[in-house]
PDB file of C-alpha atoms in Angstrom:
ATOM      1  CA  MET P 500     -54.513  -5.721 -35.850  1.00 45.00           C
ATOM      2  CA  CYS P 501     -53.108  -3.486 -33.214  1.00 47.00           C
ATOM      3  CA  PRO P 502     -49.854  -1.812 -34.162  1.00 49.00           C
ATOM      4  CA  LYS P 503     -46.806  -3.002 -32.262  1.00 49.00           C
ATOM      5  CA  LYS P 504     -45.778  -0.769 -29.463  1.00 51.00           C
ATOM      6  CA  ARG P 505     -42.427   0.819 -30.201  1.00 53.00           C
ATOM      7  CA  ARG P 506     -39.750   0.246 -27.654  1.00 57.00           C
ATOM      8  CA  SER P 507     -38.307   3.334 -26.013  1.00 62.00           C
ATOM      9  CA  LEU P 508     -34.631   4.090 -26.603  1.00 66.00           C
ATOM     10  CA  TYR P 509     -34.426   5.693 -23.186  1.00 67.00           C
ATOM     11  CA  PRO P 510     -33.710   2.471 -21.187  1.00 76.00           C
ATOM     12  CA  LEU P 511     -31.271   1.259 -23.850  1.00 75.00           C
ATOM     13  CA  LEU P 512     -29.249   4.486 -23.885  1.00 75.00           C
ATOM     14  CA  GLY P 513     -29.445   4.641 -20.101  1.00 75.00           C
ATOM     15  CA  GLY P 514     -27.936   1.186 -19.850  1.00 80.00           C
ATOM     16  CA  ILE P 515     -25.175   2.038 -22.313  1.00 81.00           C
ATOM     17  CA  ILE P 516     -24.353   5.245 -20.458  1.00 80.00           C
ATOM     18  CA  ALA P 517     -24.290   3.446 -17.114  1.00 81.00           C
ATOM     19  CA  ALA P 518     -21.990   0.736 -18.477  1.00 83.00           C
ATOM     20  CA  VAL P 519     -19.573   3.250 -20.004  1.00 83.00           C
ATOM     21  CA  VAL P 520     -19.487   5.439 -16.900  1.00 82.00           C
ATOM     22  CA  MET P 521     -18.942   2.474 -14.571  1.00 81.00           C
ATOM     23  CA  THR P 522     -16.170   1.105 -16.796  1.00 84.00           C
ATOM     24  CA  VAL P 523     -14.328   4.418 -16.933  1.00 82.00           C
ATOM     25  CA  LEU P 524     -14.640   5.001 -13.185  1.00 81.00           C
ATOM     26  CA  SER P 525     -13.580   1.423 -12.402  1.00 81.00           C
ATOM     27  CA  VAL P 526     -10.430   1.913 -14.452  1.00 83.00           C
ATOM     28  CA  GLN P 527      -9.798   5.229 -12.715  1.00 81.00           C
ATOM     29  CA  ALA P 528     -10.243   3.606  -9.280  1.00 79.00           C
ATOM     30  CA  GLY P 529      -7.856   0.818 -10.259  1.00 81.00           C
ATOM     31  CA  VAL P 530      -5.222   3.294 -11.411  1.00 83.00           C
ATOM     32  CA  ALA P 531      -5.601   5.290  -8.191  1.00 82.00           C
ATOM     33  CA  TYR P 532      -5.197   2.112  -6.114  1.00 80.00           C
ATOM     34  CA  PHE P 533      -2.061   1.119  -8.038  1.00 83.00           C
ATOM     35  CA  MET P 534      -0.546   4.588  -7.606  1.00 85.00           C
ATOM     36  CA  GLU P 535      -1.317   4.527  -3.871  1.00 81.00           C
ATOM     37  CA  ARG P 536       0.330   1.114  -3.572  1.00 82.00           C
ATOM     38  CA  GLU P 537       3.430   2.385  -5.341  1.00 84.00           C
ATOM     39  CA  ARG P 538       3.520   5.466  -3.105  1.00 85.00           C
ATOM     40  CA  ILE P 539       3.327   3.369   0.068  1.00 82.00           C
ATOM     41  CA  ALA P 540       6.016   0.985  -1.219  1.00 83.00           C
ATOM     42  CA  ALA P 541       8.280   3.969  -1.895  1.00 87.00           C
ATOM     43  CA  GLU P 542       7.615   5.276   1.616  1.00 86.00           C
ATOM     44  CA  LEU P 543       8.626   1.922   3.116  1.00 86.00           C
ATOM     45  CA  GLU P 544      11.816   1.912   1.074  1.00 88.00           C
ATOM     46  CA  ASN P 545      12.663   5.472   2.117  1.00 91.00           C
ATOM     47  CA  ASP P 546      11.881   4.669   5.742  1.00 91.00           C
ATOM     48  CA  ALA P 547      14.185   1.646   5.657  1.00 91.00           C
ATOM     49  CA  ALA P 548      16.957   3.729   4.081  1.00 92.00           C
ATOM     50  CA  ALA P 549      16.552   6.384   6.788  1.00 92.00           C
ATOM     51  CA  THR P 550      16.766   3.734   9.512  1.00 92.00           C
ATOM     52  CA  ILE P 551      19.943   2.311   8.010  1.00 93.00           C
ATOM     53  CA  VAL P 552      21.609   5.730   7.757  1.00 92.00           C
ATOM     54  CA  SER P 553      20.668   6.577  11.346  1.00 89.00           C
ATOM     55  CA  LEU P 554      21.848   3.291  12.824  1.00 91.00           C
ATOM     56  CA  GLN P 555      25.007   3.154  10.740  1.00 89.00           C
ATOM     57  CA  LYS P 556      26.147   6.395  12.338  1.00 86.00           C
ATOM     58  CA  ASN P 557      25.045   5.601  15.894  1.00 91.00           C
ATOM     59  CA  LEU P 558      25.924   1.913  16.104  1.00 91.00           C
ATOM     60  CA  ALA P 559      29.528   2.136  14.918  1.00 90.00           C
ATOM     61  CA  PRO P 560      31.058   3.525  18.156  1.00 91.00           C
ATOM     62  CA  LEU P 561      28.946   1.176  20.298  1.00 91.00           C
ATOM     63  CA  MET P 562      29.963  -1.883  18.303  1.00 90.00           C
ATOM     64  CA  ALA P 563      33.615  -0.829  18.413  1.00 87.00           C
ATOM     65  CA  ALA P 564      33.274  -0.611  22.209  1.00 89.00           C
ATOM     66  CA  TYR P 565      31.531  -4.026  22.425  1.00 88.00           C
ATOM     67  CA  ALA P 566      28.523  -2.284  24.002  1.00 89.00           C
ATOM     68  CA  VAL P 567      25.979  -4.909  23.012  1.00 89.00           C
ATOM     69  CA  ASN P 568      23.307  -3.892  25.507  1.00 91.00           C
ATOM     70  CA  ASP P 569      23.510  -0.250  24.442  1.00 92.00           C
ATOM     71  CA  TYR P 570      23.161  -0.863  20.733  1.00 91.00           C
ATOM     72  CA  ASP P 571      20.491  -3.486  21.410  1.00 92.00           C
ATOM     73  CA  MET P 572      18.387  -0.830  23.164  1.00 93.00           C
ATOM     74  CA  LEU P 573      19.069   1.603  20.322  1.00 93.00           C
ATOM     75  CA  THR P 574      17.886  -0.983  17.789  1.00 93.00           C
ATOM     76  CA  ALA P 575      14.691  -1.643  19.766  1.00 93.00           C
ATOM     77  CA  THR P 576      13.956   2.082  19.968  1.00 93.00           C
ATOM     78  CA  GLU P 577      14.471   2.519  16.228  1.00 91.00           C
ATOM     79  CA  LEU P 578      12.142  -0.385  15.415  1.00 92.00           C
ATOM     80  CA  SER P 579       9.460   0.963  17.753  1.00 91.00           C
ATOM     81  CA  LEU P 580       9.460   4.235  15.782  1.00 91.00           C
ATOM     82  CA  HIS P 581       9.142   2.643  12.326  1.00 89.00           C
ATOM     83  CA  PRO P 582       6.828   0.014  10.778  1.00 86.00           C
ATOM     84  CA  HIS P 583       9.605  -2.444   9.866  1.00 91.00           C
ATOM     85  CA  ALA P 584       9.266  -6.196  10.328  1.00 91.00           C
ATOM     86  CA  ALA P 585      12.667  -6.405  12.020  1.00 94.00           C
ATOM     87  CA  VAL P 586      16.059  -4.787  12.496  1.00 95.00           C
ATOM     88  CA  ILE P 587      18.903  -7.282  12.848  1.00 95.00           C
ATOM     89  CA  ILE P 588      22.538  -6.468  13.626  1.00 94.00           C
ATOM     90  CA  THR P 589      25.400  -8.780  12.696  1.00 92.00           C
ATOM     91  CA  ASP P 590      28.452  -7.961  14.826  1.00 91.00           C
ATOM     92  CA  HIS P 591      31.793  -9.339  13.634  1.00 88.00           C
ATOM     93  CA  HIS P 592      33.729  -8.187  16.717  1.00 82.00           C
ATOM     94  CA  MET P 593      31.374  -9.867  19.183  1.00 86.00           C
ATOM     95  CA  GLY P 594      31.418 -12.959  17.021  1.00 83.00           C
ATOM     96  CA  LYS P 595      35.176 -13.235  17.535  1.00 81.00           C
ATOM     97  CA  VAL P 596      34.669 -12.857  21.300  1.00 81.00           C
ATOM     98  CA  PHE P 597      32.332 -15.875  21.299  1.00 79.00           C
ATOM     99  CA  GLY P 598      34.523 -17.810  18.905  1.00 76.00           C
ATOM    100  CA  ASP P 599      32.145 -17.453  15.956  1.00 77.00           C
ATOM    101  CA  SER P 600      32.382 -15.617  12.658  1.00 73.00           C
ATOM    102  CA  GLU P 601      29.521 -13.324  13.692  1.00 81.00           C
ATOM    103  CA  TYR P 602      27.123 -12.438  16.480  1.00 89.00           C
ATOM    104  CA  SER P 603      23.526 -11.626  15.559  1.00 90.00           C
ATOM    105  CA  SER P 604      21.051  -9.676  17.659  1.00 92.00           C
ATOM    106  CA  GLY P 605      18.152  -7.336  17.128  1.00 93.00           C
ATOM    107  CA  TRP P 606      14.410  -7.049  17.347  1.00 94.00           C
ATOM    108  CA  LEU P 607      11.398  -8.057  15.274  1.00 94.00           C
ATOM    109  CA  ARG P 608       7.652  -7.623  15.385  1.00 91.00           C
ATOM    110  CA  ASN P 609       5.688 -10.746  16.132  1.00 87.00           C
ATOM    111  CA  GLU P 610       2.271 -11.518  14.696  1.00 82.00           C
ATOM    112  CA  ARG P 611       0.611  -9.444  17.432  1.00 84.00           C
ATOM    113  CA  GLY P 612       2.712  -6.408  16.481  1.00 83.00           C
ATOM    114  CA  GLU P 613       4.775  -6.573  19.681  1.00 89.00           C
ATOM    115  CA  LEU P 614       8.555  -6.181  19.733  1.00 93.00           C
ATOM    116  CA  GLU P 615      10.427  -9.406  20.376  1.00 93.00           C
ATOM    117  CA  ALA P 616      14.153  -9.959  20.876  1.00 94.00           C
ATOM    118  CA  PHE P 617      15.739 -11.826  17.985  1.00 93.00           C
ATOM    119  CA  ASP P 618      17.109 -15.285  18.673  1.00 92.00           C
ATOM    120  CA  PRO P 619      19.133 -16.742  15.769  1.00 89.00           C
ATOM    121  CA  GLN P 620      18.263 -20.243  16.978  1.00 89.00           C
ATOM    122  CA  ASN P 621      14.505 -19.601  16.898  1.00 92.00           C
ATOM    123  CA  ALA P 622      13.148 -21.355  13.797  1.00 91.00           C
ATOM    124  CA  GLN P 623       9.790 -19.591  14.064  1.00 91.00           C
ATOM    125  CA  GLN P 624      11.452 -16.174  14.018  1.00 91.00           C
ATOM    126  CA  ARG P 625      13.623 -17.115  11.058  1.00 90.00           C
ATOM    127  CA  ALA P 626      10.539 -18.314   9.168  1.00 89.00           C
ATOM    128  CA  GLN P 627       8.808 -15.022   9.972  1.00 88.00           C
ATOM    129  CA  LEU P 628      11.748 -13.046   8.593  1.00 89.00           C
ATOM    130  CA  GLU P 629      11.683 -15.099   5.393  1.00 88.00           C
ATOM    131  CA  LYS P 630       8.068 -13.994   4.879  1.00 84.00           C
ATOM    132  CA  SER P 631       8.940 -10.306   5.090  1.00 85.00           C
ATOM    133  CA  ALA P 632       8.323  -7.995   2.138  1.00 81.00           C
ATOM    134  CA  GLY P 633      12.034  -7.555   1.536  1.00 86.00           C
ATOM    135  CA  ILE P 634      15.362  -6.857   3.171  1.00 90.00           C
ATOM    136  CA  ARG P 635      17.720  -3.891   2.927  1.00 92.00           C
ATOM    137  CA  SER P 636      21.242  -4.271   4.299  1.00 93.00           C
ATOM    138  CA  ALA P 637      24.314  -2.095   4.708  1.00 93.00           C
ATOM    139  CA  SER P 638      27.757  -2.441   6.250  1.00 92.00           C
ATOM    140  CA  ILE P 639      28.750  -0.753   9.482  1.00 92.00           C
ATOM    141  CA  THR P 640      32.339   0.461   9.599  1.00 89.00           C
ATOM    142  CA  THR P 641      34.623   2.536  11.768  1.00 85.00           C
ATOM    143  CA  ALA P 642      35.764   6.001  10.759  1.00 82.00           C
ATOM    144  CA  THR P 643      38.835   4.393   9.195  1.00 85.00           C
ATOM    145  CA  GLY P 644      36.756   1.948   7.169  1.00 85.00           C
ATOM    146  CA  GLU P 645      37.273  -1.142   9.318  1.00 87.00           C
ATOM    147  CA  PRO P 646      34.225  -3.433   8.973  1.00 89.00           C
ATOM    148  CA  LEU P 647      32.299  -3.907  12.209  1.00 91.00           C
ATOM    149  CA  GLY P 648      29.214  -5.686  11.023  1.00 92.00           C
ATOM    150  CA  VAL P 649      26.034  -5.472   8.994  1.00 93.00           C
ATOM    151  CA  ILE P 650      22.637  -3.914   9.649  1.00 94.00           C
ATOM    152  CA  SER P 651      19.600  -5.539   8.026  1.00 94.00           C
ATOM    153  CA  VAL P 652      16.159  -3.947   7.902  1.00 95.00           C
ATOM    154  CA  TYR P 653      13.278  -6.266   7.031  1.00 93.00           C
ATOM    155  CA  LEU P 654      10.334  -4.560   5.353  1.00 90.00           C
ATOM    156  CA  SER P 655       6.724  -5.183   6.300  1.00 85.00           C
ATOM    157  CA  TYR P 656       3.505  -4.477   4.417  1.00 76.00           C
ATOM    158  CA  ALA P 657       1.386  -5.156   7.509  1.00 75.00           C
ATOM    159  CA  SER P 658       0.720  -1.473   8.188  1.00 66.00           C
ATOM    160  CA  ALA P 659       0.496  -0.730   4.470  1.00 69.00           C
ATOM    161  CA  ARG P 660      -2.293  -3.270   3.969  1.00 72.00           C
ATOM    162  CA  GLY P 661      -4.582  -1.268   6.242  1.00 72.00           C
ATOM    163  CA  GLN P 662      -3.821   1.919   4.311  1.00 72.00           C
ATOM    164  CA  LEU P 663      -4.411   0.178   0.982  1.00 73.00           C
ATOM    165  CA  SER P 664      -7.716  -1.319   2.154  1.00 77.00           C
ATOM    166  CA  GLU P 665      -8.917   2.081   3.314  1.00 79.00           C
ATOM    167  CA  SER P 666      -7.745   3.667   0.056  1.00 76.00           C
ATOM    168  CA  LEU P 667      -9.598   1.029  -1.976  1.00 77.00           C
ATOM    169  CA  ARG P 668     -12.808   1.534   0.016  1.00 81.00           C
ATOM    170  CA  ASN P 669     -12.589   5.293  -0.433  1.00 81.00           C
ATOM    171  CA  SER P 670     -11.928   4.918  -4.176  1.00 77.00           C
ATOM    172  CA  ILE P 671     -14.943   2.629  -4.611  1.00 80.00           C
ATOM    173  CA  ALA P 672     -17.183   4.956  -2.596  1.00 82.00           C
ATOM    174  CA  ARG P 673     -16.081   7.996  -4.606  1.00 81.00           C
ATOM    175  CA  ALA P 674     -16.485   6.122  -7.888  1.00 79.00           C
ATOM    176  CA  ALA P 675     -20.003   4.989  -6.938  1.00 81.00           C
ATOM    177  CA  LEU P 676     -21.040   8.505  -5.923  1.00 84.00           C
ATOM    178  CA  VAL P 677     -19.611  10.079  -9.076  1.00 82.00           C
ATOM    179  CA  ALA P 678     -21.233   7.370 -11.204  1.00 81.00           C
ATOM    180  CA  VAL P 679     -24.697   7.966  -9.745  1.00 84.00           C
ATOM    181  CA  VAL P 680     -24.456  11.744 -10.156  1.00 85.00           C
ATOM    182  CA  LEU P 681     -22.974  11.538 -13.661  1.00 83.00           C
ATOM    183  CA  ILE P 682     -25.461   8.963 -14.929  1.00 82.00           C
ATOM    184  CA  ALA P 683     -28.390  10.952 -13.510  1.00 84.00           C
ATOM    185  CA  CYS P 684     -27.145  14.180 -15.110  1.00 85.00           C
ATOM    186  CA  LEU P 685     -26.597  12.513 -18.476  1.00 83.00           C
ATOM    187  CA  LEU P 686     -30.019  10.877 -18.474  1.00 80.00           C
ATOM    188  CA  LEU P 687     -31.721  14.129 -17.523  1.00 84.00           C
ATOM    189  CA  ALA P 688     -29.817  15.957 -20.247  1.00 82.00           C
ATOM    190  CA  LEU P 689     -30.788  13.331 -22.833  1.00 78.00           C
ATOM    191  CA  ARG P 690     -34.392  13.492 -21.779  1.00 78.00           C
ATOM    192  CA  ARG P 691     -34.579  17.264 -21.883  1.00 80.00           C
ATOM    193  CA  TYR P 692     -32.500  18.024 -24.955  1.00 76.00           C
ATOM    194  CA  LEU P 693     -33.048  14.913 -27.076  1.00 72.00           C
ATOM    195  CA  PHE P 694     -36.057  12.801 -26.220  1.00 71.00           C
ATOM    196  CA  GLU P 695     -38.520  15.567 -25.354  1.00 72.00           C
ATOM    197  CA  PRO P 696     -37.768  17.564 -28.563  1.00 74.00           C
ATOM    198  CA  LEU P 697     -38.007  14.355 -30.604  1.00 70.00           C
ATOM    199  CA  GLY P 698     -41.256  13.509 -28.897  1.00 70.00           C
ATOM    200  CA  ARG P 699     -42.719  16.920 -29.747  1.00 73.00           C
ATOM    201  CA  ILE P 700     -41.582  16.537 -33.377  1.00 75.00           C
ATOM    202  CA  ALA P 701     -43.142  13.069 -33.598  1.00 68.00           C
ATOM    203  CA  ALA P 702     -46.371  14.346 -32.054  1.00 69.00           C
ATOM    204  CA  GLU P 703     -46.520  17.240 -34.525  1.00 67.00           C
ATOM    205  CA  ILE P 704     -45.901  14.896 -37.466  1.00 74.00           C
ATOM    206  CA  THR P 705     -48.683  12.601 -36.230  1.00 72.00           C
ATOM    207  CA  ARG P 706     -51.057  15.578 -35.855  1.00 67.00           C
ATOM    208  CA  VAL P 707     -50.318  16.819 -39.395  1.00 67.00           C
ATOM    209  CA  ASP P 708     -50.779  13.341 -40.925  1.00 62.00           C
ATOM    210  CA  ALA P 709     -54.090  12.992 -39.140  1.00 59.00           C
TER     211      ALA P 709
END
């Protein structure tokens, strides 16, 4: 009878090494993606806060002067400079002029990314605002503390999604490259420092027994 051919441990260890390396790098890529997502979310929050602070200071005198067109242009300019979903102003003074409790105006980005004047009666625009990533609001007051209205900044992850997709692709590409190099280095090291010495020892034992 012919002796059974012994299976090599090389493919088995290679598979184990590849599985371990891919698992570790996949976890690392996932952690990097999560951290990038948190960083972008923090940037959006900070950007919204900066917009609110800027408009609070600049809108107050215009709202006190009933300068709707002026603060409407200012709101449009601010939105064009930042990736928000919308910036809406609620003006209590103008609301009294029209016989209402408030007057709402502002701008939002439509699905094509273009700026569009806000119409409180537009159901499609209201539905779009409800789908935003969040809303940050603050009161607008005079220097003496008299309430003039409210500014609301609606957050959008539209621009962030592109950054996250690119970050994920880059993480996967880096992980794949590192995995290939690391697995190759480990297999070469095993072959040179483990399998080849063991093979020489086995050959010498076989020669002596013969």
